[in-house]
Coordinates of C-alpha atoms in Angstrom, one line a residue:
Chain A
M26 CA 0.0 0.0 0.0
R27 CA 1.4 3.4 -0.9
I28 CA 0.3 6.7 0.6
M29 CA -2.1 7.2 -2.3
A30 CA -3.8 3.9 -1.8
K31 CA -4.2 4.5 1.9
R32 CA -7.5 6.3 1.4
K33 CA -9.0 3.7 -0.9
F34 CA -9.0 0.9 1.7
D35 CA -9.3 3.0 4.8
G36 CA -13.0 2.2 5.2
I37 CA -12.4 -1.5 5.3
T38 CA -9.2 -1.1 7.5
I39 CA -11.1 1.0 10.0
F40 CA -13.9 -1.5 10.1
L41 CA -11.6 -4.4 10.6
F42 CA -9.6 -2.8 13.3
L43 CA -12.8 -1.8 15.2
L44 CA -14.5 -5.2 14.6
P45 CA -13.4 -7.1 17.7
A46 CA -14.2 -4.2 20.0
L47 CA -17.5 -3.6 18.3
I48 CA -18.6 -7.3 18.6
L49 CA -17.8 -7.3 22.3
F50 CA -19.4 -3.9 22.9
V51 CA -22.6 -4.5 20.9
G52 CA -23.0 -8.1 21.8
I53 CA -22.4 -7.9 25.6
L54 CA -23.2 -4.3 26.4
V55 CA -25.6 -2.6 24.0
A56 CA -27.8 -5.5 22.9
P57 CA -28.3 -6.8 26.4
L58 CA -29.0 -3.3 27.7
L59 CA -31.8 -3.0 25.2
A60 CA -33.0 -6.5 26.0
S61 CA -33.1 -5.6 29.7
G62 CA -35.3 -2.6 28.8
Y63 CA -37.6 -4.9 26.7
Y64 CA -37.8 -7.7 29.4
S65 CA -38.7 -5.1 32.0
F66 CA -42.2 -4.8 30.6
F67 CA -43.0 -8.5 30.9
E68 CA -43.8 -10.9 33.6
W69 CA -41.4 -13.7 32.7
K70 CA -39.7 -16.6 34.3
G71 CA -36.8 -16.8 31.9
F72 CA -38.4 -19.7 29.9
G73 CA -41.8 -20.4 28.5
D74 CA -44.6 -17.9 28.2
S75 CA -44.1 -14.2 29.0
K76 CA -46.9 -11.8 29.7
F77 CA -46.8 -8.1 28.7
I78 CA -47.6 -6.1 31.8
G79 CA -46.6 -2.6 30.8
L80 CA -45.1 -0.6 33.6
D81 CA -46.4 -2.9 36.4
N82 CA -42.9 -4.1 37.3
Y83 CA -41.8 -0.5 37.8
K84 CA -44.9 0.3 39.8
T85 CA -44.1 -2.6 42.1
L86 CA -40.5 -1.3 42.5
F87 CA -41.6 2.1 43.6
K88 CA -44.4 1.1 45.8
T89 CA -42.8 0.0 49.0
F90 CA -40.0 0.3 51.4
T91 CA -40.4 -3.1 53.1
Y92 CA -39.6 -6.6 52.2
K93 CA -42.7 -8.6 53.0
N94 CA -44.1 -11.5 51.1
N95 CA -43.9 -10.5 47.5
E96 CA -42.9 -7.0 47.8
V97 CA -39.7 -5.7 46.1
P98 CA -38.3 -2.9 48.2
F99 CA -36.3 -1.2 45.5
L100 CA -36.7 2.2 47.1
W101 CA -35.2 0.8 50.3
S102 CA -32.2 -0.7 48.5
A103 CA -31.7 2.5 46.4
R104 CA -31.7 4.5 49.6
N105 CA -29.1 2.3 51.1
A106 CA -27.0 2.5 47.9
L107 CA -27.2 6.3 47.9
I108 CA -26.2 6.5 51.6
L109 CA -23.2 4.3 50.7
A110 CA -22.4 6.6 47.8
L111 CA -22.6 9.7 50.0
C112 CA -20.3 8.0 52.6
S113 CA -18.0 7.1 49.8
V114 CA -17.7 10.6 48.5
F115 CA -17.6 12.5 51.8
I116 CA -15.7 10.0 54.0
Q117 CA -13.7 7.7 51.8
L118 CA -12.5 10.1 49.1
P119 CA -11.4 12.9 51.5
L120 CA -9.4 10.2 53.4
S121 CA -7.9 9.0 50.1
L122 CA -7.1 12.6 49.2
G123 CA -5.5 13.3 52.5
L124 CA -3.3 10.2 52.3
A125 CA -2.4 11.0 48.7
L126 CA -1.4 14.6 49.6
L127 CA 0.6 13.5 52.6
L128 CA 2.4 10.7 50.8
G129 CA 2.9 12.9 47.7
K130 CA 5.0 15.3 49.9
G131 CA 7.6 12.6 50.1
I132 CA 7.6 11.6 53.7
K133 CA 9.9 8.8 54.9
S134 CA 8.9 5.4 53.7
E135 CA 6.5 6.8 51.1
R136 CA 6.5 3.7 49.0
F137 CA 6.0 1.4 52.0
F138 CA 2.9 3.2 53.1
L139 CA 1.7 3.4 49.5
S140 CA 2.0 -0.4 49.1
I141 CA 0.3 -1.2 52.4
N142 CA -2.6 1.2 51.7
F143 CA -3.2 -0.3 48.3
L144 CA -3.0 -3.9 49.6
P145 CA -6.8 -4.3 50.5
V146 CA -7.7 -3.5 46.8
L147 CA -6.0 -6.7 45.7
I148 CA -7.5 -9.0 48.3
S149 CA -10.6 -10.8 47.0
T150 CA -13.7 -9.0 48.1
V151 CA -15.2 -12.4 49.1
V152 CA -12.3 -13.0 51.4
I153 CA -12.7 -9.5 52.9
G154 CA -16.4 -10.1 53.3
E155 CA -15.9 -13.4 55.1
L156 CA -13.2 -11.8 57.2
W157 CA -15.5 -9.0 58.3
R158 CA -18.2 -11.5 59.0
K159 CA -16.0 -13.1 61.6
I160 CA -15.1 -9.6 62.9
Y161 CA -18.8 -8.8 63.3
Y162 CA -19.9 -12.2 64.6
P163 CA -22.2 -11.5 67.4
D164 CA -21.1 -14.3 69.7
G165 CA -17.3 -14.1 70.3
G166 CA -16.6 -12.0 67.2
L167 CA -13.6 -9.7 67.1
L168 CA -15.4 -6.4 67.3
N169 CA -17.5 -7.2 70.4
S170 CA -14.3 -8.5 72.1
L171 CA -12.5 -5.3 71.2
L172 CA -15.3 -3.2 72.5
R173 CA -15.2 -5.2 75.7
K174 CA -11.5 -4.8 76.0
F175 CA -11.6 -1.0 75.7
G176 CA -14.5 -0.9 78.1
V177 CA -17.1 0.4 75.6
L178 CA -19.2 -2.7 76.3
K179 CA -19.5 -3.0 80.1
K180 CA -18.9 -6.3 81.8
G181 CA -22.4 -7.6 82.1
A182 CA -23.7 -6.0 78.9
Q183 CA -25.1 -8.1 76.2
D184 CA -23.1 -8.6 73.0
I185 CA -24.2 -6.4 70.1
T186 CA -25.7 -8.4 67.3
W187 CA -23.9 -6.7 64.4
L188 CA -25.3 -7.2 60.9
A189 CA -28.8 -7.9 62.3
E190 CA -31.7 -6.3 60.7
K191 CA -33.0 -5.6 64.2
R192 CA -30.9 -5.6 67.3
M193 CA -31.9 -8.0 70.0
D194 CA -33.6 -5.2 72.1
G195 CA -35.5 -4.1 69.0
S196 CA -33.6 -0.9 68.4
N197 CA -32.4 0.1 65.0
S198 CA -30.6 -2.0 62.5
T199 CA -26.8 -2.0 62.3
L200 CA -26.7 -3.8 58.9
L201 CA -26.1 -0.7 56.8
Q202 CA -23.2 0.6 58.9
C203 CA -21.7 -2.9 59.0
V204 CA -21.7 -3.3 55.3
I205 CA -20.5 0.2 54.6
V206 CA -17.4 0.1 56.7
P207 CA -15.5 -2.7 54.9
M208 CA -16.7 -1.4 51.5
L209 CA -15.2 2.0 52.2
W210 CA -12.2 0.6 53.8
Q211 CA -11.2 -1.7 50.9
Y212 CA -11.2 1.0 48.2
V213 CA -9.5 3.9 50.1
G214 CA -6.3 2.6 48.7
Y215 CA -7.6 2.5 45.1
H216 CA -8.6 6.2 45.2
M217 CA -5.5 7.1 47.1
L218 CA -3.3 5.7 44.4
L219 CA -5.3 7.5 41.6
M220 CA -5.0 10.8 43.5
Y221 CA -1.4 10.2 44.4
A222 CA -0.7 10.1 40.6
G223 CA -2.3 13.5 40.4
V224 CA -0.3 14.9 43.3
K225 CA 2.9 13.6 41.8
S226 CA 2.2 15.1 38.4
V227 CA 2.4 18.6 39.8
P228 CA 5.7 20.0 38.7
P229 CA 8.1 20.4 41.7
E230 CA 9.1 23.9 40.6
L231 CA 5.6 25.1 41.1
R232 CA 5.6 23.9 44.7
E233 CA 9.0 25.4 45.2
A234 CA 7.9 28.8 43.8
A235 CA 4.9 28.9 46.0
K236 CA 6.9 27.9 49.1
I237 CA 9.4 30.7 48.3
D238 CA 6.4 33.1 48.2
G239 CA 5.6 32.0 51.7
A240 CA 2.8 29.5 51.2
T241 CA 2.3 26.9 53.8
D242 CA 2.0 23.3 53.0
W243 CA -1.7 23.4 53.3
Q244 CA -1.9 26.4 51.0
V245 CA 0.2 24.7 48.4
D246 CA -2.2 21.8 48.5
R247 CA -5.3 23.9 48.5
Y248 CA -4.4 26.4 45.8
I249 CA -2.0 24.5 43.5
V250 CA -2.2 20.7 43.9
I251 CA -5.9 20.1 44.4
P252 CA -7.0 22.4 41.5
S253 CA -4.6 20.6 39.2
M254 CA -6.1 17.2 40.2
K255 CA -9.6 18.1 39.2
Q256 CA -9.8 15.6 36.4
I257 CA -8.6 12.7 38.6
I258 CA -10.9 13.7 41.5
K259 CA -13.8 13.7 39.0
V260 CA -13.0 10.2 37.9
S261 CA -12.7 9.1 41.5
V262 CA -16.1 10.6 42.4
I263 CA -17.7 8.9 39.4
F264 CA -16.1 5.6 40.2
A265 CA -17.1 5.9 43.9
V266 CA -20.7 6.7 43.2
T267 CA -21.4 4.2 40.4
G268 CA -19.4 1.7 42.3
S269 CA -21.6 2.2 45.3
L270 CA -24.8 1.9 43.3
K271 CA -23.7 -1.4 41.8
S272 CA -21.9 -2.8 44.9
Y273 CA -22.6 -6.5 45.2
D274 CA -19.7 -8.7 46.5
I275 CA -19.4 -7.6 50.1
V276 CA -23.1 -7.2 50.6
S277 CA -23.8 -10.6 49.3
V278 CA -21.3 -12.1 51.7
L279 CA -22.4 -10.1 54.7
A280 CA -26.1 -10.0 54.2
T281 CA -27.2 -13.6 54.0
D282 CA -30.8 -13.9 55.0
K283 CA -33.9 -12.9 53.0
T284 CA -34.6 -9.5 54.5
R285 CA -31.0 -8.4 54.4
I286 CA -30.4 -9.5 50.9
A287 CA -32.9 -6.9 49.7
A288 CA -30.7 -4.2 51.2
F289 CA -28.9 -3.2 48.0
P290 CA -30.0 -3.0 44.4
S291 CA -27.7 -5.6 43.0
T292 CA -28.4 -8.2 45.7
L293 CA -32.1 -7.5 45.3
L294 CA -31.7 -8.0 41.5
K295 CA -29.9 -11.3 42.0
D296 CA -32.5 -12.4 44.5
Q297 CA -35.4 -11.6 42.2
M298 CA -33.7 -13.5 39.4
G299 CA -32.2 -16.4 41.3
A300 CA -34.6 -17.1 44.1
W301 CA -37.9 -15.9 42.7
G302 CA -37.3 -16.5 39.0
R303 CA -38.7 -13.0 38.2
Y304 CA -36.7 -12.1 35.1
G305 CA -38.9 -9.2 34.2
M306 CA -38.7 -7.6 37.6
G307 CA -34.9 -8.2 37.7
S308 CA -34.6 -6.4 34.3
A309 CA -36.6 -3.5 35.7
I310 CA -34.2 -3.2 38.6
A311 CA -31.3 -3.4 36.1
V312 CA -32.8 -0.6 34.1
C313 CA -33.2 1.6 37.2
L314 CA -29.6 0.9 38.0
I315 CA -28.5 1.9 34.6
V316 CA -30.5 5.1 34.7
L317 CA -29.1 6.0 38.1
C318 CA -25.5 5.3 37.0
F319 CA -25.8 7.5 33.9
F320 CA -27.7 10.2 35.8
F321 CA -25.0 10.5 38.4
A322 CA -22.2 10.3 35.9
V323 CA -23.7 13.2 33.9
V324 CA -24.4 15.2 37.1
I325 CA -20.9 14.8 38.4
G326 CA -19.5 15.7 35.0
E327 CA -21.6 18.9 35.1
I328 CA -20.6 19.8 38.6
F329 CA -16.9 19.6 37.7
K330 CA -17.4 21.5 34.5
D331 CA -19.1 24.4 36.2
R332 CA -16.3 24.9 38.6
E333 CA -13.9 25.1 35.7
K334 CA -15.7 28.2 34.4
V335 CA -16.1 30.1 37.6
Chain B
M30 CA -3.6 24.5 36.1
G31 CA -2.2 26.9 38.6
K32 CA -3.8 29.9 36.9
K33 CA -6.1 30.4 39.8
A34 CA -3.5 29.4 42.3
Y35 CA -1.8 32.7 42.8
S36 CA -4.9 34.9 42.6
G37 CA -5.5 34.4 46.3
N38 CA -3.6 37.1 48.1
D39 CA -4.3 35.3 51.4
L40 CA -1.3 33.1 50.7
S41 CA 0.7 34.9 53.4
Q42 CA -2.2 35.1 55.9
Y43 CA -1.3 32.2 58.0
E44 CA 2.5 32.2 58.5
V45 CA 2.6 28.9 60.3
G46 CA 5.9 27.2 60.3
K47 CA 6.3 25.2 57.1
S48 CA 5.6 21.6 58.1
S49 CA 7.0 21.8 61.6
K50 CA 8.5 18.9 63.4
V51 CA 5.2 18.4 65.4
A52 CA 3.2 18.2 62.2
K53 CA 5.6 15.6 60.8
V54 CA 5.2 13.5 63.9
F55 CA 1.4 13.7 63.6
I56 CA 1.6 12.7 60.0
W57 CA 3.7 9.8 60.9
I58 CA 1.4 8.6 63.7
F59 CA -1.6 8.9 61.4
M60 CA 0.1 7.0 58.6
I61 CA 1.1 4.2 61.0
I62 CA -2.4 4.0 62.5
W63 CA -3.8 3.7 59.0
A64 CA -1.3 1.1 58.0
V65 CA -2.2 -0.9 61.0
I66 CA -5.9 -0.7 60.1
N67 CA -5.0 -2.0 56.7
L68 CA -2.8 -4.8 57.9
Y69 CA -4.8 -5.9 61.0
P70 CA -7.5 -7.8 59.1
L71 CA -4.8 -9.8 57.3
Y72 CA -3.0 -10.5 60.6
F73 CA -6.4 -11.6 62.0
L74 CA -7.0 -13.9 58.9
F75 CA -3.6 -15.6 59.0
T76 CA -3.7 -16.2 62.7
F77 CA -7.2 -17.5 63.0
A78 CA -6.5 -19.8 60.1
L79 CA -4.2 -21.6 62.6
K80 CA -6.5 -21.6 65.6
D81 CA -9.4 -23.8 66.8
N82 CA -12.8 -22.4 67.6
D83 CA -12.0 -22.1 71.3
Q84 CA -9.0 -19.9 70.7
I85 CA -10.7 -17.8 68.0
Q86 CA -13.8 -17.0 70.0
V87 CA -12.8 -17.2 73.7
T88 CA -9.3 -17.9 74.9
N89 CA -7.0 -16.4 72.4
Q90 CA -8.6 -13.8 70.2
F91 CA -5.8 -11.4 69.6
G92 CA -2.6 -13.3 70.1
L93 CA -0.6 -15.6 67.9
P94 CA -2.0 -19.1 67.6
K95 CA -0.7 -21.6 70.3
P96 CA -0.8 -24.3 69.6
A97 CA -0.9 -23.7 65.8
H98 CA -3.3 -26.0 64.1
W99 CA -1.6 -26.6 60.7
D100 CA -4.1 -29.3 59.9
N101 CA -6.7 -26.6 59.3
Y102 CA -5.0 -26.2 55.9
K103 CA -5.4 -29.9 55.3
V104 CA -9.1 -29.8 56.1
A105 CA -9.5 -26.7 53.9
L106 CA -7.7 -28.4 51.0
K107 CA -9.9 -31.5 51.4
S108 CA -13.2 -29.6 51.6
G109 CA -13.0 -28.1 48.2
P110 CA -10.9 -27.8 45.1
I111 CA -9.3 -24.5 46.0
V112 CA -6.3 -25.1 43.8
R113 CA -8.6 -25.8 40.9
Y114 CA -10.6 -22.6 41.6
F115 CA -7.3 -20.6 41.7
L116 CA -6.1 -22.0 38.4
N117 CA -9.5 -21.3 36.8
S118 CA -9.3 -17.7 38.0
V119 CA -5.8 -17.4 36.6
F120 CA -6.9 -18.9 33.3
V121 CA -10.0 -16.7 33.0
T122 CA -8.2 -13.5 34.0
V123 CA -5.2 -14.1 31.6
L124 CA -7.5 -14.8 28.7
T125 CA -9.7 -11.9 29.5
I126 CA -6.7 -9.6 29.6
V127 CA -5.4 -10.9 26.2
I128 CA -8.7 -10.5 24.5
T129 CA -9.3 -7.1 26.0
L130 CA -5.9 -5.9 25.0
I131 CA -6.2 -7.1 21.4
A132 CA -9.7 -5.5 21.0
A133 CA -8.7 -2.3 22.7
L134 CA -5.4 -1.8 20.9
M135 CA -7.0 -2.4 17.5
A136 CA -9.9 -0.1 18.2
T137 CA -7.7 2.6 19.6
Y138 CA -5.5 2.4 16.6
A139 CA -8.5 2.9 14.3
I140 CA -9.7 5.8 16.5
T141 CA -6.5 7.7 17.0
R142 CA -4.2 7.0 14.1
I143 CA -6.6 7.1 11.1
E144 CA -8.5 10.2 10.3
W145 CA -12.1 9.7 9.6
K146 CA -15.3 11.5 10.4
M147 CA -17.0 9.4 13.0
S148 CA -13.9 8.6 15.1
K149 CA -14.7 10.9 17.9
T150 CA -18.3 9.7 18.1
I151 CA -17.3 6.1 18.2
E152 CA -14.8 6.8 20.9
K153 CA -17.5 8.5 23.0
I154 CA -19.8 5.6 22.5
F155 CA -17.1 3.2 23.7
M156 CA -16.6 5.4 26.7
L157 CA -20.2 4.9 27.8
G158 CA -19.1 1.5 28.7
I159 CA -17.3 2.8 31.8
T160 CA -20.6 3.9 33.2
I161 CA -22.7 0.9 32.3
P162 CA -23.0 -1.4 35.3
V163 CA -22.5 -5.1 34.8
Q164 CA -25.9 -5.8 36.1
A165 CA -27.3 -4.3 32.9
S166 CA -26.2 -7.4 31.1
L167 CA -26.8 -10.0 33.7
I168 CA -30.2 -11.3 32.8
P169 CA -30.0 -11.1 29.0
V170 CA -26.5 -12.6 28.8
F171 CA -27.6 -15.4 31.2
I172 CA -30.5 -16.1 28.8
I173 CA -28.4 -16.1 25.7
L174 CA -25.8 -18.3 27.3
S175 CA -28.4 -20.8 28.5
R176 CA -30.0 -20.9 25.0
L177 CA -26.6 -21.5 23.4
E178 CA -25.9 -24.1 26.2
M179 CA -22.8 -22.2 27.0
L180 CA -23.4 -21.8 30.8
D181 CA -20.8 -23.6 32.9
S182 CA -17.8 -22.8 30.6
F183 CA -14.9 -20.5 30.7
Q184 CA -16.1 -18.4 27.7
A185 CA -19.2 -17.6 29.6
L186 CA -17.1 -15.5 31.9
I187 CA -14.2 -14.5 29.6
I188 CA -16.3 -12.8 26.9
P189 CA -18.5 -10.7 29.3
Y190 CA -15.4 -9.8 31.4
A191 CA -13.5 -8.6 28.3
A192 CA -16.5 -6.6 27.1
F193 CA -16.8 -4.8 30.4
A194 CA -13.1 -4.2 30.7
L195 CA -12.9 -2.8 27.1
A196 CA -14.0 0.8 27.8
M197 CA -11.3 1.4 30.4
A198 CA -8.7 -0.3 28.3
I199 CA -9.5 1.9 25.3
L200 CA -9.4 5.0 27.5
I201 CA -6.0 4.0 28.7
C202 CA -4.6 3.0 25.3
T203 CA -5.9 6.3 23.8
G204 CA -4.0 8.2 26.5
F205 CA -0.8 6.4 25.6
M206 CA -1.3 6.2 21.8
T207 CA -1.9 9.9 21.3
E208 CA 1.5 10.6 22.8
I209 CA 3.3 8.7 20.0
P210 CA 4.3 11.2 17.4
I211 CA 2.4 10.8 14.1
S212 CA 5.5 11.4 12.2
L213 CA 6.6 7.9 13.0
D214 CA 3.6 6.6 11.1
E215 CA 4.3 8.9 8.2
A216 CA 7.9 7.8 8.0
A217 CA 6.8 4.2 8.0
Y218 CA 4.2 4.8 5.2
I219 CA 7.0 6.4 3.1
D220 CA 9.1 3.3 3.7
G221 CA 6.2 1.2 2.3
C222 CA 4.4 0.1 5.3
G223 CA 0.6 -0.3 5.2
R224 CA -1.8 0.3 8.0
A225 CA -1.4 -3.1 9.5
G226 CA 2.4 -2.8 9.1
V227 CA 2.4 0.4 11.1
F228 CA 0.2 -1.1 13.7
F229 CA 2.3 -4.2 14.3
R230 CA 5.8 -2.7 13.7
I231 CA 5.6 0.8 15.0
I232 CA 2.6 1.1 17.4
L233 CA 2.5 -2.2 19.2
P234 CA 6.2 -2.2 20.4
L235 CA 5.7 1.3 21.7
M236 CA 2.5 0.4 23.5
K237 CA 4.1 -2.0 26.1
P238 CA 3.6 0.4 29.0
A239 CA 0.0 0.9 28.0
M240 CA -0.5 -2.8 27.9
A241 CA 0.9 -3.2 31.4
T242 CA -1.4 -0.5 32.7
A243 CA -4.5 -1.8 30.9
S244 CA -3.7 -5.3 32.1
I245 CA -3.7 -4.1 35.7
Y246 CA -7.0 -2.3 35.5
T247 CA -8.5 -5.3 33.7
F248 CA -7.1 -7.6 36.3
L249 CA -8.6 -5.6 39.1
Q250 CA -12.0 -5.7 37.4
C251 CA -12.2 -9.4 36.8
W252 CA -10.1 -11.1 39.4
N253 CA -12.7 -10.3 42.1
E254 CA -15.8 -10.4 40.0
L255 CA -18.6 -12.3 41.7
I256 CA -22.0 -11.6 40.3
F257 CA -21.3 -13.1 36.8
A258 CA -19.2 -15.8 38.3
Q259 CA -22.0 -16.9 40.5
T260 CA -24.7 -16.7 37.9
F261 CA -23.1 -18.1 34.8
N262 CA -21.2 -21.0 36.5
S263 CA -22.4 -23.7 38.9
K264 CA -19.8 -26.4 38.2
D265 CA -16.5 -26.7 40.2
D266 CA -14.6 -27.3 36.9
Y267 CA -15.1 -23.7 35.8
M268 CA -15.6 -21.9 39.0
T269 CA -13.4 -18.9 39.7
L270 CA -11.9 -18.3 43.1
P271 CA -14.4 -15.8 44.5
A272 CA -17.4 -17.9 43.6
G273 CA -15.7 -21.1 44.7
I274 CA -14.6 -19.7 48.0
R275 CA -18.0 -18.3 48.6
Q276 CA -19.6 -21.6 47.9
M277 CA -17.1 -23.6 50.1
V278 CA -17.3 -21.2 53.0
G279 CA -21.1 -21.0 52.8
T280 CA -21.3 -24.7 53.5
H281 CA -18.7 -24.9 56.3
T282 CA -19.7 -22.3 58.8
T283 CA -19.2 -24.0 62.2
E284 CA -15.5 -24.6 62.2
W285 CA -13.8 -21.3 61.7
G286 CA -10.2 -22.5 61.5
P287 CA -10.5 -24.4 58.2
V288 CA -12.6 -21.5 56.8
G289 CA -9.8 -19.2 57.7
A290 CA -7.3 -21.5 56.1
A291 CA -9.3 -21.6 52.9
L292 CA -9.5 -17.8 52.8
A293 CA -5.7 -17.6 53.5
L294 CA -5.0 -20.0 50.7
A295 CA -7.0 -17.8 48.4
T296 CA -5.0 -14.8 49.4
F297 CA -1.5 -16.1 49.5
P298 CA -0.7 -16.1 45.8
M299 CA -1.9 -12.6 45.3
L300 CA 0.1 -11.5 48.3
I301 CA 3.3 -13.0 47.0
V302 CA 2.8 -11.5 43.6
Y303 CA 2.1 -8.1 45.1
I304 CA 5.1 -8.2 47.4
L305 CA 7.3 -9.1 44.4
L306 CA 5.8 -6.6 41.9
S307 CA 4.2 -3.9 44.1
R308 CA 6.3 -1.2 42.6
K309 CA 5.6 -2.2 39.0
I310 CA 1.9 -2.6 39.8
Q311 CA 1.7 0.8 41.4
D312 CA 3.6 2.6 38.7
S313 CA 1.4 1.1 36.0
F314 CA -1.7 2.0 37.9
I315 CA -0.4 5.5 38.4
A316 CA 0.4 5.8 34.7
G317 CA -3.2 4.9 33.9
A318 CA -4.5 7.7 36.2
V319 CA -2.3 10.3 34.6
K320 CA -2.9 9.3 31.0
G321 CA -6.6 8.5 31.3

């Protein structure tokens, strides 16, 4: 092929180069996405006859907060997922940012701390879930023993039944907090490393110059480093929020009985599909999840865009 | 960057000593506490893997195991094909990475190195893949796989994993590929290379760092994946580590020691790889954050 001939076959070349990616993308993402939308209008067990029921699945989803008999508490699960997302953005990410900024300054053993903080990301979420289950275990679990050791739980006091939907004495559920803590903990390191990359990409001369002008460390971070990391922070926020919405692994390990399994959208979806064989309903949940993910991705994108202009 | 930085005339407002000794000590203490929080669950895991129930729950919750029950590992290995799960996971992950890389590199080449009208649009469409949750495909892909009688197979996991890892890989590859000067391509065309020639001889050799980075992100995405693994596979022969461990542990809940041993066995290989390659892994991950 000479330069002249380049143009002639470019159409075919482009197509051939895109082909593998397109097959994967259309076959596994686009087509199933459309199919989910289609199924969501049916009452269907995955085989045999299906019945068109219009928006009934969606109506069921938005009807109730509780998990009784045949109810599908999507609102409840979405609420929990949003709480998780909020915690993730306002607790996990600031912690990651703080660690990244501190480590980015080049303190002693920077690499050592970086490695340790990233470690939980690489441990299987199932292992982490099982581990925390032992930590939370109501009778002789690590957490209750720790609380006893430090005197938070008094001698005669009853153990706290962590992870229970209702505590023994009937007070509020601890499930949500119990599930949120390990999920936040595991991915602090992930976001930390992303942000650390941003911190490190600030040219050292810029820091030096600001320091010479009399800026404190905090001011350098606030006015130079953080603004330059905006792109990375945006990505982190999007990952944190969409990740929270679709979180499945740790919840599915920690929340094992029927009521608890409905606590997050993904576990609810899996439960509807696996245990109930309601494929239409499951698809409706999937569609809601997709809509939520896109909605937040766009909103977050806009938030970060506006700040750029101001 | 930095344009706004100097606009604030409050820079000299607080003349606190620049990172005083006290501050440094506090930073250190904070870092050490956080490191302990990260390491303690692992310590807990590896110690309770060697204890019996009595030690774990009552007599020796925090200390090192004494006596150490090494037979917990024997019990764990007997109670399920952990080694098999592990090898399955390695196989699935490696093939996913290979397929993802091939598809992503080719697509990125078409998008960034060849000029055509729709290239930006196509790129944007691929990027939507980052936002689409895996749950979107769960039911339809499950139905397709069962119709094709492809459930309980490696490809039932590999193909969906590759598809969902694709967007991120293209994003990373684009970041790296746009940095390769286009004059290299032009020189190669003059020397008589075609599109494919340029791709294989010029671009691919220069994309090695991109491949490392994309591999790590793909790895992180599929090594721990559970929802597809649980739904599309029910046979031990094809089960990956997370699903396998989940199933094993779910059936043995009374004896904690062997459960701990099973979890430890699932963690060891990763840990060793990480200790050996942590610097490389982190550098590649960081490169992805900067280029992406």
